[in-house]
Amino acid sequence: MKTEVLQINSPTECAAALARAAAVLKKGGLVVFPTETVYGIGGIATSAEAAHAIYEAKGRPSDNPLIVHIANPREAEQYAVTNDTYYRLAAQFMPGPLTIILPKRNTVPDAVTGGLPTVALRVPAHPVAAALIRAVGEGIAAPSANLSGRPSPTTAAHVIGDLSGRVDMIIDGGECEVGLESTIISLDGDVATLLRPGAITADALACVCAEVKIASAVTELPGENERPLSPGMKYRHYAPRAALTLLNGAETEVTTYLKSLVGNKAVGILCYDEEIPLLQGAATLFPIGSRTDLETQAKRLFSLLREADNHPDCTMLFAHLPPREGLGLALYNRLIRAAAHTIQNV
Ligand code: AMP
Ligand code: MG
């Protein structure tokens, strides 16, 4: 299949290109589009065939369900059974990087939800994503636009590397603002369970929900026979080629430990910007942002994991263990999974 790459930065200036992308989707084709979190690989949400095509293009197990992207919170009525808490959360956080799991309606094929009786819904804030959904006139089912097991793509170049020849169209809308996938929650009345941490933090959700529980798989390795609340939790995601170790300890101790590694050219370090002058040597540095700037760290993480994968010498990777508060919890969750829970205390 030949993949067409379209540049769309402003939906108003590129209405004709968007109409073409919408036509591809309506015919059952696959279009990759930018969102504020990461790039998504989209197909029509009501089509089982499109869902199968997405799983095939990604090489994704078909029991790992897709998120349905809608243009405004009310459109959830077409696909799910909503409730008051959903609308209170929507008023606060939609459009934005929040995905809510609700009981599904029959309009959503089982292929989209991996056979689950629930559906994941999100209203993306990215103007190109929003305009594409409006142009199609119905929901778009879209997981992250990476090959299964690779880090989620935050630029069109990442997508082209993974999916060129496997999808009909890729819309290049520049770099994604957030860089980590959406926060996912399920609801039981007005109690939320955080299934995947993202830019909408547990503290922010607690301002609307009576309680926010954090699923154990967010921070812990799931037990051998445990059935995770979100199927995606059981897969080893975001795995770099190099063995990744997360370093836990006082900042000065961790920096001292990192200094001891810099003579080795097989070592790569996801270091803080402040550490760059301290860590000059044979090791390869992948600066992730300032120590306290979690937004920049989130934005750069997946891109750096891909850079490390492309680096010929780098077979051992080290990174700081992020704090578990705020946006740090999302970084923690992605990094412990990339590291297969390898944490070293220093
Ligand atoms: P991705 O967009 O690639 O991050 O994948 C979507 C994520 O949403 C996966 O981790 C899924 O497991 C999760 N997900 C989608 N639908 C549901 C659902 N109905 N219940 C729980 N998790 C879901
Ligand atoms: Mg994904």
mmCIF file of C-alpha atoms and ligand atoms in Angstrom:
data_model
loop_
_atom_site.group_PDB
_atom_site.id
_atom_site.type_symbol
_atom_site.label_atom_id
_atom_site.label_comp_id
_atom_site.label_asym_id
_atom_site.label_seq_id
_atom_site.Cartn_x
_atom_site.Cartn_y
_atom_site.Cartn_z
ATOM 1 C CA MET A 1 0.000 0.000 0.000
ATOM 2 C CA LYS A 2 1.247 3.484 -0.811
ATOM 3 C CA THR A 3 0.985 5.855 2.152
ATOM 4 C CA GLU A 4 0.197 9.477 1.396
ATOM 5 C CA VAL A 5 1.717 12.022 3.796
ATOM 6 C CA LEU A 6 -0.187 15.302 4.174
ATOM 7 C CA GLN A 7 1.007 18.402 5.990
ATOM 8 C CA ILE A 8 -1.857 20.033 7.909
ATOM 9 C CA ASN A 9 -0.994 22.637 10.487
ATOM 10 C CA SER A 10 -4.139 24.722 10.439
ATOM 11 C CA PRO A 11 -7.459 22.959 9.721
ATOM 12 C CA THR A 12 -9.060 26.116 8.350
ATOM 13 C CA GLU A 13 -6.330 26.580 5.722
ATOM 14 C CA CYS A 14 -6.333 22.890 4.805
ATOM 15 C CA ALA A 15 -10.052 22.122 4.553
ATOM 16 C CA ALA A 16 -9.643 20.320 1.201
ATOM 17 C CA ALA A 17 -6.908 18.036 2.558
ATOM 18 C CA LEU A 18 -9.021 17.250 5.627
ATOM 19 C CA ALA A 19 -12.009 16.415 3.419
ATOM 20 C CA ARG A 20 -9.788 13.969 1.533
ATOM 21 C CA ALA A 21 -8.664 12.329 4.794
ATOM 22 C CA ALA A 22 -12.304 12.088 5.911
ATOM 23 C CA ALA A 23 -13.216 10.419 2.598
ATOM 24 C CA VAL A 24 -10.476 7.800 3.144
ATOM 25 C CA LEU A 25 -11.890 7.025 6.606
ATOM 26 C CA LYS A 26 -15.479 6.811 5.335
ATOM 27 C CA LYS A 27 -14.371 4.229 2.772
ATOM 28 C CA GLY A 28 -12.952 2.077 5.593
ATOM 29 C CA GLY A 29 -9.333 3.236 5.215
ATOM 30 C CA LEU A 30 -6.809 4.130 7.915
ATOM 31 C CA VAL A 31 -5.595 7.673 8.581
ATOM 32 C CA VAL A 32 -2.924 8.604 11.118
ATOM 33 C CA PHE A 33 -3.599 11.987 12.737
ATOM 34 C CA PRO A 34 -1.980 14.182 15.388
ATOM 35 C CA THR A 35 -3.549 14.662 18.803
ATOM 36 C CA GLU A 36 -2.277 16.690 21.768
ATOM 37 C CA THR A 37 -1.062 13.464 23.454
ATOM 38 C CA VAL A 38 0.510 11.272 20.728
ATOM 39 C CA TYR A 39 -0.317 10.408 17.091
ATOM 40 C CA GLY A 40 -3.288 8.073 16.613
ATOM 41 C CA ILE A 41 -4.043 5.518 13.872
ATOM 42 C CA GLY A 42 -7.706 6.025 13.077
ATOM 43 C CA GLY A 43 -10.555 4.101 11.480
ATOM 44 C CA ILE A 44 -14.341 4.582 11.618
ATOM 45 C CA ALA A 45 -15.517 3.654 15.141
ATOM 46 C CA THR A 46 -18.595 1.759 13.985
ATOM 47 C CA SER A 47 -16.690 -0.528 11.600
ATOM 48 C CA ALA A 48 -15.381 -3.917 12.742
ATOM 49 C CA GLU A 49 -13.362 -4.147 9.501
ATOM 50 C CA ALA A 50 -11.601 -0.870 10.209
ATOM 51 C CA ALA A 51 -10.779 -2.096 13.746
ATOM 52 C CA HIS A 52 -9.305 -5.317 12.354
ATOM 53 C CA ALA A 53 -7.252 -3.278 9.871
ATOM 54 C CA ILE A 54 -5.901 -1.131 12.747
ATOM 55 C CA TYR A 55 -4.847 -4.200 14.744
ATOM 56 C CA GLU A 56 -3.155 -5.624 11.679
ATOM 57 C CA ALA A 57 -1.325 -2.403 10.754
ATOM 58 C CA LYS A 58 -0.015 -2.049 14.325
ATOM 59 C CA GLY A 59 0.687 -5.735 14.842
ATOM 60 C CA ARG A 60 -1.422 -5.324 17.988
ATOM 61 C CA PRO A 61 -3.170 -8.172 19.830
ATOM 62 C CA SER A 62 -6.890 -7.773 19.095
ATOM 63 C CA ASP A 63 -7.887 -8.136 22.771
ATOM 64 C CA ASN A 64 -6.292 -4.731 23.485
ATOM 65 C CA PRO A 65 -9.163 -2.296 22.827
ATOM 66 C CA LEU A 66 -9.137 1.018 20.969
ATOM 67 C CA ILE A 67 -10.145 4.481 22.192
ATOM 68 C CA VAL A 68 -13.103 6.088 20.383
ATOM 69 C CA HIS A 69 -12.412 9.762 19.637
ATOM 70 C CA ILE A 70 -15.417 12.084 19.432
ATOM 71 C CA ALA A 71 -15.768 15.806 18.630
ATOM 72 C CA ASN A 72 -17.693 16.829 21.764
ATOM 73 C CA PRO A 73 -18.733 15.135 25.028
ATOM 74 C CA ARG A 74 -22.434 14.781 24.013
ATOM 75 C CA GLU A 75 -21.513 12.492 21.104
ATOM 76 C CA ALA A 76 -20.725 9.861 23.751
ATOM 77 C CA GLU A 77 -24.489 9.169 23.799
ATOM 78 C CA GLN A 78 -24.174 7.428 20.416
ATOM 79 C CA TYR A 79 -21.617 4.945 21.697
ATOM 80 C CA ALA A 80 -21.998 4.626 25.472
ATOM 81 C CA VAL A 81 -24.290 4.833 28.478
ATOM 82 C CA THR A 82 -23.256 8.066 30.165
ATOM 83 C CA ASN A 83 -23.853 9.350 33.706
ATOM 84 C CA ASP A 84 -23.612 12.563 35.747
ATOM 85 C CA THR A 85 -19.990 12.045 36.711
ATOM 86 C CA TYR A 86 -19.045 11.689 33.042
ATOM 87 C CA TYR A 87 -20.621 15.075 32.270
ATOM 88 C CA ARG A 88 -19.053 16.743 35.306
ATOM 89 C CA LEU A 89 -15.622 15.434 34.225
ATOM 90 C CA ALA A 90 -16.336 16.449 30.624
ATOM 91 C CA ALA A 91 -17.185 20.018 31.706
ATOM 92 C CA GLN A 92 -13.816 20.248 33.427
ATOM 93 C CA PHE A 93 -11.433 18.262 31.194
ATOM 94 C CA MET A 94 -12.892 17.856 27.686
ATOM 95 C CA PRO A 95 -11.575 18.505 25.135
ATOM 96 C CA GLY A 96 -8.295 17.284 26.593
ATOM 97 C CA PRO A 97 -6.101 14.286 27.438
ATOM 98 C CA LEU A 98 -8.708 12.332 29.451
ATOM 99 C CA THR A 99 -10.249 8.993 28.373
ATOM 100 C CA ILE A 100 -13.310 7.707 30.230
ATOM 101 C CA ILE A 101 -14.489 4.085 30.169
ATOM 102 C CA LEU A 102 -18.281 3.652 30.032
ATOM 103 C CA PRO A 103 -20.702 0.769 29.294
ATOM 104 C CA LYS A 104 -20.877 0.462 25.504
ATOM 105 C CA ARG A 105 -23.877 0.549 23.168
ATOM 106 C CA ASN A 106 -24.379 -1.841 20.241
ATOM 107 C CA THR A 107 -23.223 0.826 17.773
ATOM 108 C CA VAL A 108 -19.653 -0.053 18.804
ATOM 109 C CA PRO A 109 -18.525 -3.398 17.383
ATOM 110 C CA ASP A 110 -16.861 -5.914 19.731
ATOM 111 C CA ALA A 111 -13.768 -5.671 17.539
ATOM 112 C CA VAL A 112 -13.238 -2.074 18.764
ATOM 113 C CA THR A 113 -13.494 -2.968 22.462
ATOM 114 C CA GLY A 114 -11.606 -6.261 22.305
ATOM 115 C CA GLY A 115 -14.847 -8.010 23.302
ATOM 116 C CA LEU A 116 -15.299 -5.898 26.461
ATOM 117 C CA PRO A 117 -18.788 -4.608 27.410
ATOM 118 C CA THR A 118 -17.262 -1.135 27.898
ATOM 119 C CA VAL A 119 -15.893 1.507 25.525
ATOM 120 C CA ALA A 120 -13.146 4.100 26.031
ATOM 121 C CA LEU A 121 -14.088 7.654 24.940
ATOM 122 C CA ARG A 122 -12.006 10.778 24.473
ATOM 123 C CA VAL A 123 -12.476 14.269 23.015
ATOM 124 C CA PRO A 124 -9.081 15.334 21.667
ATOM 125 C CA ALA A 125 -8.126 19.015 21.951
ATOM 126 C CA HIS A 126 -5.805 19.089 18.926
ATOM 127 C CA PRO A 127 -7.454 21.276 16.256
ATOM 128 C CA VAL A 128 -6.566 18.865 13.421
ATOM 129 C CA ALA A 129 -7.973 15.848 15.302
ATOM 130 C CA ALA A 130 -11.138 17.774 16.181
ATOM 131 C CA ALA A 131 -11.597 18.990 12.589
ATOM 132 C CA LEU A 132 -11.059 15.475 11.186
ATOM 133 C CA ILE A 133 -13.722 13.967 13.478
ATOM 134 C CA ARG A 134 -16.149 16.730 12.480
ATOM 135 C CA ALA A 135 -15.380 16.191 8.786
ATOM 136 C CA VAL A 136 -16.108 12.452 9.118
ATOM 137 C CA GLY A 137 -19.278 13.118 11.096
ATOM 138 C CA GLU A 138 -18.804 10.174 13.469
ATOM 139 C CA GLY A 139 -16.369 8.790 16.023
ATOM 140 C CA ILE A 140 -12.877 7.630 15.077
ATOM 141 C CA ALA A 141 -11.418 4.571 16.834
ATOM 142 C CA ALA A 142 -7.713 5.192 17.292
ATOM 143 C CA PRO A 143 -4.932 3.689 19.375
ATOM 144 C CA SER A 144 -1.423 5.143 19.316
ATOM 145 C CA ALA A 145 0.130 5.090 15.824
ATOM 146 C CA ASN A 146 3.189 2.976 16.652
ATOM 147 C CA LEU A 147 4.008 -0.605 15.816
ATOM 148 C CA SER A 148 2.991 -2.667 18.858
ATOM 149 C CA GLY A 149 5.815 -2.678 21.428
ATOM 150 C CA ARG A 150 7.443 0.543 20.154
ATOM 151 C CA PRO A 151 7.171 3.858 22.005
ATOM 152 C CA SER A 152 4.132 5.943 21.057
ATOM 153 C CA PRO A 153 4.906 8.425 18.245
ATOM 154 C CA THR A 154 5.086 12.134 19.041
ATOM 155 C CA THR A 155 6.117 13.307 15.541
ATOM 156 C CA ALA A 156 5.061 12.324 12.012
ATOM 157 C CA ALA A 157 8.629 11.121 11.396
ATOM 158 C CA HIS A 158 8.147 8.475 14.128
ATOM 159 C CA VAL A 159 4.907 7.356 12.468
ATOM 160 C CA ILE A 160 6.467 7.215 9.001
ATOM 161 C CA GLY A 161 9.244 4.984 10.398
ATOM 162 C CA ASP A 162 6.712 2.565 11.919
ATOM 163 C CA LEU A 163 3.691 2.579 9.601
ATOM 164 C CA SER A 164 4.716 3.714 6.112
ATOM 165 C CA GLY A 165 3.166 1.247 3.641
ATOM 166 C CA ARG A 166 0.719 -0.027 6.314
ATOM 167 C CA VAL A 167 -1.842 2.849 6.353
ATOM 168 C CA ASP A 168 -3.550 4.933 3.638
ATOM 169 C CA MET A 169 -2.634 8.364 4.928
ATOM 170 C CA ILE A 170 -0.498 10.109 7.535
ATOM 171 C CA ILE A 171 -1.367 13.676 8.557
ATOM 172 C CA ASP A 172 1.711 15.556 9.718
ATOM 173 C CA GLY A 173 0.615 18.206 12.224
ATOM 174 C CA GLY A 174 3.962 18.760 13.944
ATOM 175 C CA GLU A 175 5.136 17.659 17.387
ATOM 176 C CA CYS A 176 2.556 16.545 19.979
ATOM 177 C CA GLU A 177 2.194 18.956 22.886
ATOM 178 C CA VAL A 178 1.830 16.495 25.799
ATOM 179 C CA GLY A 179 3.927 13.579 24.517
ATOM 180 C CA LEU A 180 2.386 10.883 26.772
ATOM 181 C CA GLU A 181 -0.900 9.057 26.119
ATOM 182 C CA SER A 182 -4.154 10.192 27.741
ATOM 183 C CA THR A 183 -5.154 9.554 31.339
ATOM 184 C CA ILE A 184 -7.620 6.606 31.390
ATOM 185 C CA ILE A 185 -10.228 6.198 34.120
ATOM 186 C CA SER A 186 -13.179 3.946 34.792
ATOM 187 C CA LEU A 187 -16.140 5.128 36.887
ATOM 188 C CA ASP A 188 -18.213 3.523 39.608
ATOM 189 C CA GLY A 189 -20.773 6.197 40.530
ATOM 190 C CA ASP A 190 -18.620 9.208 41.349
ATOM 191 C CA VAL A 191 -15.573 7.121 42.289
ATOM 192 C CA ALA A 192 -12.890 7.015 39.583
ATOM 193 C CA THR A 193 -10.214 4.361 39.134
ATOM 194 C CA LEU A 194 -7.079 5.551 37.386
ATOM 195 C CA LEU A 195 -6.094 2.852 34.879
ATOM 196 C CA ARG A 196 -3.409 4.821 33.067
ATOM 197 C CA PRO A 197 -1.894 8.069 34.400
ATOM 198 C CA GLY A 198 -1.466 10.984 31.996
ATOM 199 C CA ALA A 199 -1.499 14.771 31.887
ATOM 200 C CA ILE A 200 -4.862 14.961 33.705
ATOM 201 C CA THR A 201 -3.535 14.053 37.147
ATOM 202 C CA ALA A 202 -5.167 12.140 40.004
ATOM 203 C CA ASP A 203 -5.252 15.369 42.036
ATOM 204 C CA ALA A 204 -7.079 17.200 39.245
ATOM 205 C CA LEU A 205 -9.633 14.364 38.955
ATOM 206 C CA ALA A 206 -10.147 14.412 42.730
ATOM 207 C CA CYS A 207 -11.547 17.950 42.394
ATOM 208 C CA VAL A 208 -14.525 16.457 40.499
ATOM 209 C CA CYS A 209 -14.782 12.828 41.718
ATOM 210 C CA ALA A 210 -15.625 11.764 45.282
ATOM 211 C CA GLU A 211 -12.543 9.533 45.285
ATOM 212 C CA VAL A 212 -9.768 8.580 42.859
ATOM 213 C CA LYS A 213 -8.358 5.079 43.294
ATOM 214 C CA ILE A 214 -5.135 4.175 41.539
ATOM 215 C CA ALA A 215 -5.127 0.713 39.928
ATOM 216 C CA SER A 216 -2.216 -1.343 41.261
ATOM 217 C CA ALA A 217 -0.916 -2.024 37.722
ATOM 218 C CA VAL A 218 -0.116 1.711 37.368
ATOM 219 C CA THR A 219 2.880 1.266 39.662
ATOM 220 C CA GLU A 220 3.263 -2.482 40.299
ATOM 221 C CA LEU A 221 4.056 -5.508 38.175
ATOM 222 C CA PRO A 222 0.755 -7.395 37.668
ATOM 223 C CA GLY A 223 0.652 -10.848 39.302
ATOM 224 C CA GLU A 224 1.075 -13.915 37.064
ATOM 225 C CA ASN A 225 -2.632 -14.817 36.946
ATOM 226 C CA GLU A 226 -4.048 -11.359 37.581
ATOM 227 C CA ARG A 227 -6.531 -9.978 35.053
ATOM 228 C CA PRO A 228 -5.707 -6.275 34.670
ATOM 229 C CA LEU A 229 -8.556 -3.725 34.617
ATOM 230 C CA SER A 230 -7.265 -2.375 31.324
ATOM 231 C CA PRO A 231 -6.001 -4.988 28.849
ATOM 232 C CA GLY A 232 -3.173 -2.678 27.723
ATOM 233 C CA MET A 233 -1.578 -2.991 31.155
ATOM 234 C CA LYS A 234 -0.523 -6.565 30.615
ATOM 235 C CA TYR A 235 1.584 -5.896 27.536
ATOM 236 C CA ARG A 236 5.238 -4.895 27.733
ATOM 237 C CA HIS A 237 5.047 -1.528 26.016
ATOM 238 C CA TYR A 238 7.580 1.153 25.281
ATOM 239 C CA ALA A 239 10.487 -1.263 25.404
ATOM 240 C CA PRO A 240 13.776 0.211 24.174
ATOM 241 C CA ARG A 241 16.319 -2.152 22.570
ATOM 242 C CA ALA A 242 18.879 -1.311 25.274
ATOM 243 C CA ALA A 243 18.324 -2.669 28.798
ATOM 244 C CA LEU A 244 16.887 0.211 30.821
ATOM 245 C CA THR A 245 17.631 0.649 34.556
ATOM 246 C CA LEU A 246 15.880 3.268 36.696
ATOM 247 C CA LEU A 247 17.948 4.798 39.480
ATOM 248 C CA ASN A 248 16.304 5.525 42.816
ATOM 249 C CA GLY A 249 17.960 7.580 45.540
ATOM 250 C CA ALA A 250 18.894 11.061 46.706
ATOM 251 C CA GLU A 251 19.635 13.329 43.720
ATOM 252 C CA THR A 252 23.311 13.810 44.599
ATOM 253 C CA GLU A 253 23.822 10.031 45.029
ATOM 254 C CA VAL A 254 22.196 9.318 41.669
ATOM 255 C CA THR A 255 24.316 11.953 39.912
ATOM 256 C CA THR A 256 27.471 10.515 41.533
ATOM 257 C CA TYR A 257 26.480 7.028 40.356
ATOM 258 C CA LEU A 258 25.841 8.334 36.827
ATOM 259 C CA LYS A 259 29.280 10.004 36.834
ATOM 260 C CA SER A 260 30.838 6.604 37.539
ATOM 261 C CA LEU A 261 29.229 5.235 34.334
ATOM 262 C CA VAL A 262 30.392 7.856 31.843
ATOM 263 C CA GLY A 263 33.629 6.069 30.874
ATOM 264 C CA ASN A 264 31.593 3.355 29.135
ATOM 265 C CA LYS A 265 30.552 3.992 25.562
ATOM 266 C CA ALA A 266 27.810 1.347 25.697
ATOM 267 C CA VAL A 267 26.014 3.496 28.295
ATOM 268 C CA GLY A 268 23.223 5.939 27.464
ATOM 269 C CA ILE A 269 21.790 8.269 30.113
ATOM 270 C CA LEU A 270 18.416 10.025 30.117
ATOM 271 C CA CYS A 271 19.826 12.840 32.222
ATOM 272 C CA TYR A 272 18.429 16.110 33.499
ATOM 273 C CA ASP A 273 19.598 19.192 31.574
ATOM 274 C CA GLU A 274 21.416 20.382 34.725
ATOM 275 C CA GLU A 275 23.550 17.221 34.680
ATOM 276 C CA ILE A 276 24.924 17.726 31.145
ATOM 277 C CA PRO A 277 28.138 19.518 32.245
ATOM 278 C CA LEU A 278 28.739 16.919 34.986
ATOM 279 C CA LEU A 279 28.394 13.879 32.736
ATOM 280 C CA GLN A 280 30.727 14.627 29.826
ATOM 281 C CA GLY A 281 32.639 11.523 28.685
ATOM 282 C CA ALA A 282 32.224 8.376 26.642
ATOM 283 C CA ALA A 283 28.573 7.791 27.532
ATOM 284 C CA THR A 284 25.783 9.136 25.307
ATOM 285 C CA LEU A 285 23.558 11.721 26.955
ATOM 286 C CA PHE A 286 19.849 12.023 26.134
ATOM 287 C CA PRO A 287 18.824 15.206 28.023
ATOM 288 C CA ILE A 288 15.161 14.920 29.039
ATOM 289 C CA GLY A 289 14.578 18.422 30.425
ATOM 290 C CA SER A 290 15.169 20.379 33.567
ATOM 291 C CA ARG A 291 14.927 18.413 36.855
ATOM 292 C CA THR A 292 11.657 20.044 37.906
ATOM 293 C CA ASP A 293 10.155 20.527 34.422
ATOM 294 C CA LEU A 294 7.977 17.404 34.197
ATOM 295 C CA GLU A 295 6.041 18.769 31.181
ATOM 296 C CA THR A 296 9.196 18.873 29.059
ATOM 297 C CA GLN A 297 10.268 15.442 30.349
ATOM 298 C CA ALA A 298 6.869 14.029 29.322
ATOM 299 C CA LYS A 299 7.108 15.662 25.907
ATOM 300 C CA ARG A 300 10.606 14.291 25.215
ATOM 301 C CA LEU A 301 10.490 10.798 26.755
ATOM 302 C CA PHE A 302 9.222 8.685 23.855
ATOM 303 C CA SER A 303 11.293 10.557 21.292
ATOM 304 C CA LEU A 304 14.437 9.919 23.367
ATOM 305 C CA LEU A 305 13.646 6.218 23.733
ATOM 306 C CA ARG A 306 13.471 6.049 19.935
ATOM 307 C CA GLU A 307 16.761 7.975 19.619
ATOM 308 C CA ALA A 308 18.384 5.522 22.013
ATOM 309 C CA ASP A 309 17.070 2.647 19.881
ATOM 310 C CA ASN A 310 18.750 4.137 16.826
ATOM 311 C CA HIS A 311 22.073 4.679 18.574
ATOM 312 C CA PRO A 312 24.568 2.023 17.456
ATOM 313 C CA ASP A 313 26.673 1.916 20.677
ATOM 314 C CA CYS A 314 24.006 2.177 23.306
ATOM 315 C CA THR A 315 23.160 -1.187 24.912
ATOM 316 C CA MET A 316 22.608 -0.034 28.505
ATOM 317 C CA LEU A 317 20.279 2.833 29.362
ATOM 318 C CA PHE A 318 19.894 4.604 32.705
ATOM 319 C CA ALA A 319 17.259 7.099 33.834
ATOM 320 C CA HIS A 320 16.100 8.766 37.030
ATOM 321 C CA LEU A 321 13.102 7.155 38.724
ATOM 322 C CA PRO A 322 10.452 9.919 38.493
ATOM 323 C CA PRO A 323 8.431 11.072 41.505
ATOM 324 C CA ARG A 324 4.999 9.455 41.770
ATOM 325 C CA GLU A 325 3.134 12.741 42.206
ATOM 326 C CA GLY A 326 1.283 14.785 39.586
ATOM 327 C CA LEU A 327 2.535 14.319 36.035
ATOM 328 C CA GLY A 328 5.474 12.398 37.567
ATOM 329 C CA LEU A 329 3.152 9.393 38.000
ATOM 330 C CA ALA A 330 2.623 9.206 34.211
ATOM 331 C CA LEU A 331 6.391 9.346 33.595
ATOM 332 C CA TYR A 332 6.910 6.751 36.355
ATOM 333 C CA ASN A 333 4.330 4.422 34.786
ATOM 334 C CA ARG A 334 5.833 4.625 31.259
ATOM 335 C CA LEU A 335 9.415 4.291 32.507
ATOM 336 C CA ILE A 336 8.884 1.313 34.830
ATOM 337 C CA ARG A 337 7.221 -0.528 31.971
ATOM 338 C CA ALA A 338 10.007 0.399 29.527
ATOM 339 C CA ALA A 339 12.473 -0.863 32.153
ATOM 340 C CA ALA A 340 10.449 -4.053 32.829
ATOM 341 C CA HIS A 341 10.430 -2.837 36.482
ATOM 342 C CA THR A 342 14.237 -2.792 36.795
ATOM 343 C CA ILE A 343 14.911 -0.306 39.605
ATOM 344 C CA GLN A 344 18.318 0.068 41.240
ATOM 345 C CA ASN A 345 18.675 1.788 44.613
ATOM 346 C CA VAL A 346 21.792 3.924 44.850
HETATM 347 P P1 AMP B 1 -3.493 3.341 23.088
HETATM 348 O O1 AMP B 1 -4.391 4.353 22.480
HETATM 349 O O2 AMP B 1 -2.572 2.690 22.140
HETATM 350 O O3 AMP B 1 -2.800 3.893 24.280
HETATM 351 O O4 AMP B 1 -4.424 2.174 23.589
HETATM 352 C C1 AMP B 1 -5.628 2.371 24.221
HETATM 353 C C2 AMP B 1 -5.573 1.986 25.658
HETATM 354 O O5 AMP B 1 -6.874 2.097 26.211
HETATM 355 C C3 AMP B 1 -5.118 0.546 25.882
HETATM 356 O O6 AMP B 1 -4.164 0.512 26.911
HETATM 357 C C4 AMP B 1 -6.386 -0.148 26.295
HETATM 358 O O7 AMP B 1 -6.150 -1.240 27.152
HETATM 359 C C5 AMP B 1 -7.204 0.958 26.957
HETATM 360 N N1 AMP B 1 -8.637 0.709 26.806
HETATM 361 C C6 AMP B 1 -9.372 0.897 25.696
HETATM 362 N N2 AMP B 1 -10.649 0.523 25.902
HETATM 363 C C7 AMP B 1 -10.737 0.088 27.164
HETATM 364 C C8 AMP B 1 -11.798 -0.447 27.960
HETATM 365 N N3 AMP B 1 -13.027 -0.614 27.460
HETATM 366 N N4 AMP B 1 -11.518 -0.795 29.233
HETATM 367 C C9 AMP B 1 -10.278 -0.626 29.732
HETATM 368 N N5 AMP B 1 -9.226 -0.138 29.032
HETATM 369 C C10 AMP B 1 -9.451 0.213 27.753
HETATM 370 MG MG MG B 2 -0.430 2.517 22.564
#
